[in-house]
DNA sequence: AGAGTTTATGTTAGCGCTGAGATAATTTCG
DNA sequence: CGAAATTATCTCAGCGCTAACATAAACTCT
């Protein structure tokens, strides 16, 4: 029924040229007479020829694959990064091949190794934490590497993201500027989330620069979630530290905190101010939009891929691309 | 610096066997003497050999790639499906290759064609709507195909999901059972979301079976979002139809509706009952957990891949796998 | 006009692996 | 005990493409 898929040879015969010429037309490489190009394209169309990528990869020892390693898919942040990656890939012939590490560096290493088996054109991964073996594989592969989200360290090739330390510091400055003095922190387990830790440190630094320190803090044992934020804020307030504002490790946690306040009848921001991080939609859809910091995840993904595709060779010096952040001046702080 | 990556030939020489034997050890195919296997594995480990997938794919004209076509990444539902897909893939050598169609059937066709260029082991796509060309490519490829989310039509190979028509009907029955009689509908643009339309039809059918009909309806012009739900509910209520319950096209919209009620001081569910669809976390973190229907997205993704990997051949008759749904008996309806 | 240059195309040898069939060593059984 | 069956391995062609080089034709330029 389904006759064999047409190959270069079929196209070449139909267009009465050599295989190599067809290949060059397809890859837009080397000089081609306009008339020949037309004939080849007509042949391709009439046969419905689709190049076999495996053969191409093998022959050229490089592929049109972009390997993407994400720590998680259940945190909306990473699908948004992935969305940006796809936006940049949309009009190219590149395809994203995804691996999910579950925040596990050994898993990252394993996935990295199987991604490299496809000889991808580039690898996009997250953060600067890698096993020594992963780092060696990344370095020796020679291909372009982007490390996303964070820019507070030295990348292998390029880093695209924002300074979480600075973001934390700006949270402090914003709240202090608004007149809050007894500022608390509600976070989640940051053993797997180094960036949340950086923001926390930035927050403390910012407070210190204003002559203040954290009035109270509570860290939920486990991953961040709306539920976690809700429970954690209840815990923090139960401590009776008289805080007037709370910085959350991210928006998910902050939205949970908002829900707790609604349930407990605490006026926001009069009784308690709330401040998040990420700038998720859900925070902006609350009855009072959440005050937070927008982290531009989509932009991070898109910029990273754009930069990677700009040049096949790594720059001589590692590059850092700061996609920045903005204070979202909501109504909760 | 980076010496050539080792190939089968290197491993073979080191283990003093033929390349083919090494290949068979790796693929666990054909009889191998235990002692030989050990020697080969030792050689692989000592060289850090990683098979070149492009070469393997070319030689076997099939690859360890699972092509995944998703309509969107900005709707949390699809990242969750992708999460399930990755969960099922985690302990295999398969890799997911992703394409995002933006709900555009022509884009799906284009992506499908470039996925097939990798000779994937299977394709996972969404829904039953495809261009004729896409359908032909899927059918003729001969590989396993899963169509996700929906089971209200005849699949090419297997369908994994739930009956949205039935889900809509159950929403109606639930609300009627709770004593609501003036039931309204708030939806979004369903030209790209056939499943939302199916739920709507199921809802109407369910109401009809109870001798009722929709008291009012409002469809937001555009994609679903929390903001859209908030505005759309305001619009619906502005119409003065005296509805006592509203079914939303999904949880995002319903959460927006919840926010409107909070802002407008409408008691939930006393003044107005709210009912969603999907069972997202955010709905359950509201001060009153949202009454909704859980659609098991993760399970859909995982089950689909498990089924696809069970057999290389398509079943003689298309199969339908119902992952079901449950009424989440929250506090809003 | 002849040498050099540019443009357009062809020829050929693999890329690293797998599949099919061949071969060799071992076991089974009438 | 020899033929058949089984187990373990090898040999070799070729998957469909691209890189490198070779060639041919068409232009320059003095």
CSV table of N, CA, C and O (backbone and C1' of nucleotides) in Angstrom, one decimal, chain B residues 8 20 23 27 49, chain C residues 16-20:
chain,number,residue,atom,x,y,z
B,8,UNK,N,31.1,1.8,17.8
B,8,UNK,CA,30.9,0.4,18.0
B,8,UNK,C,32.3,-0.4,17.7
B,8,UNK,O,32.6,-1.3,18.4
B,20,UNK,N,28.8,-6.5,15.4
B,20,UNK,CA,27.5,-6.9,15.5
B,20,UNK,C,27.1,-7.5,16.9
B,20,UNK,O,26.0,-7.3,17.4
B,23,UNK,N,26.5,-4.7,19.2
B,23,UNK,CA,25.2,-4.1,18.9
B,23,UNK,C,24.1,-5.0,19.5
B,23,UNK,O,23.2,-4.4,20.1
B,27,UNK,N,21.4,-3.9,22.4
B,27,UNK,CA,19.9,-3.9,22.1
B,27,UNK,C,19.2,-5.1,22.7
B,27,UNK,O,18.0,-5.3,22.5
B,49,UNK,N,31.3,4.6,26.0
B,49,UNK,CA,30.6,4.6,24.7
B,49,UNK,C,29.1,4.9,24.8
B,49,UNK,O,28.4,4.4,25.6
C,16,DG,P,31.8,7.7,12.5
C,16,DG,O5',30.7,6.7,13.1
C,16,DG,C5',29.6,7.3,13.6
C,16,DG,C4',28.5,6.2,13.8
C,16,DG,C3',29.0,4.9,14.5
C,16,DG,O3',28.0,4.6,15.4
C,16,DG,C1',28.1,4.3,12.4
C,17,DC,P,28.2,3.4,16.5
C,17,DC,O5',27.0,2.4,15.9
C,17,DC,C5',25.7,2.9,16.0
C,17,DC,C4',24.9,2.3,14.9
C,17,DC,C3',24.4,0.8,15.1
C,17,DC,O3',23.2,0.8,15.7
C,17,DC,C1',25.1,1.3,12.8
C,18,DT,P,22.6,-0.6,16.3
C,18,DT,O5',22.0,-1.2,14.9
C,18,DT,C5',20.9,-0.5,14.3
C,18,DT,C4',20.4,-1.4,13.1
C,18,DT,C3',19.9,-2.8,13.5
C,18,DT,O3',18.8,-3.0,12.7
C,18,DT,C1',21.7,-2.9,11.9
C,19,DG,P,17.8,-4.1,13.0
C,19,DG,O5',17.9,-5.0,11.7
C,19,DG,C5',17.7,-4.4,10.5
C,19,DG,C4',17.8,-5.4,9.4
C,19,DG,C3',17.3,-6.8,9.7
C,19,DG,O3',16.7,-7.3,8.5
C,19,DG,C1',19.6,-6.9,9.3
C,20,DA,P,15.9,-8.6,8.5
C,20,DA,O5',16.7,-9.5,7.5
C,20,DA,C5',17.4,-8.9,6.4
C,20,DA,C4',18.3,-9.9,5.7
C,20,DA,C3',17.9,-11.3,5.9
C,20,DA,O3',18.2,-12.0,4.7
C,20,DA,C1',20.1,-11.0,6.8
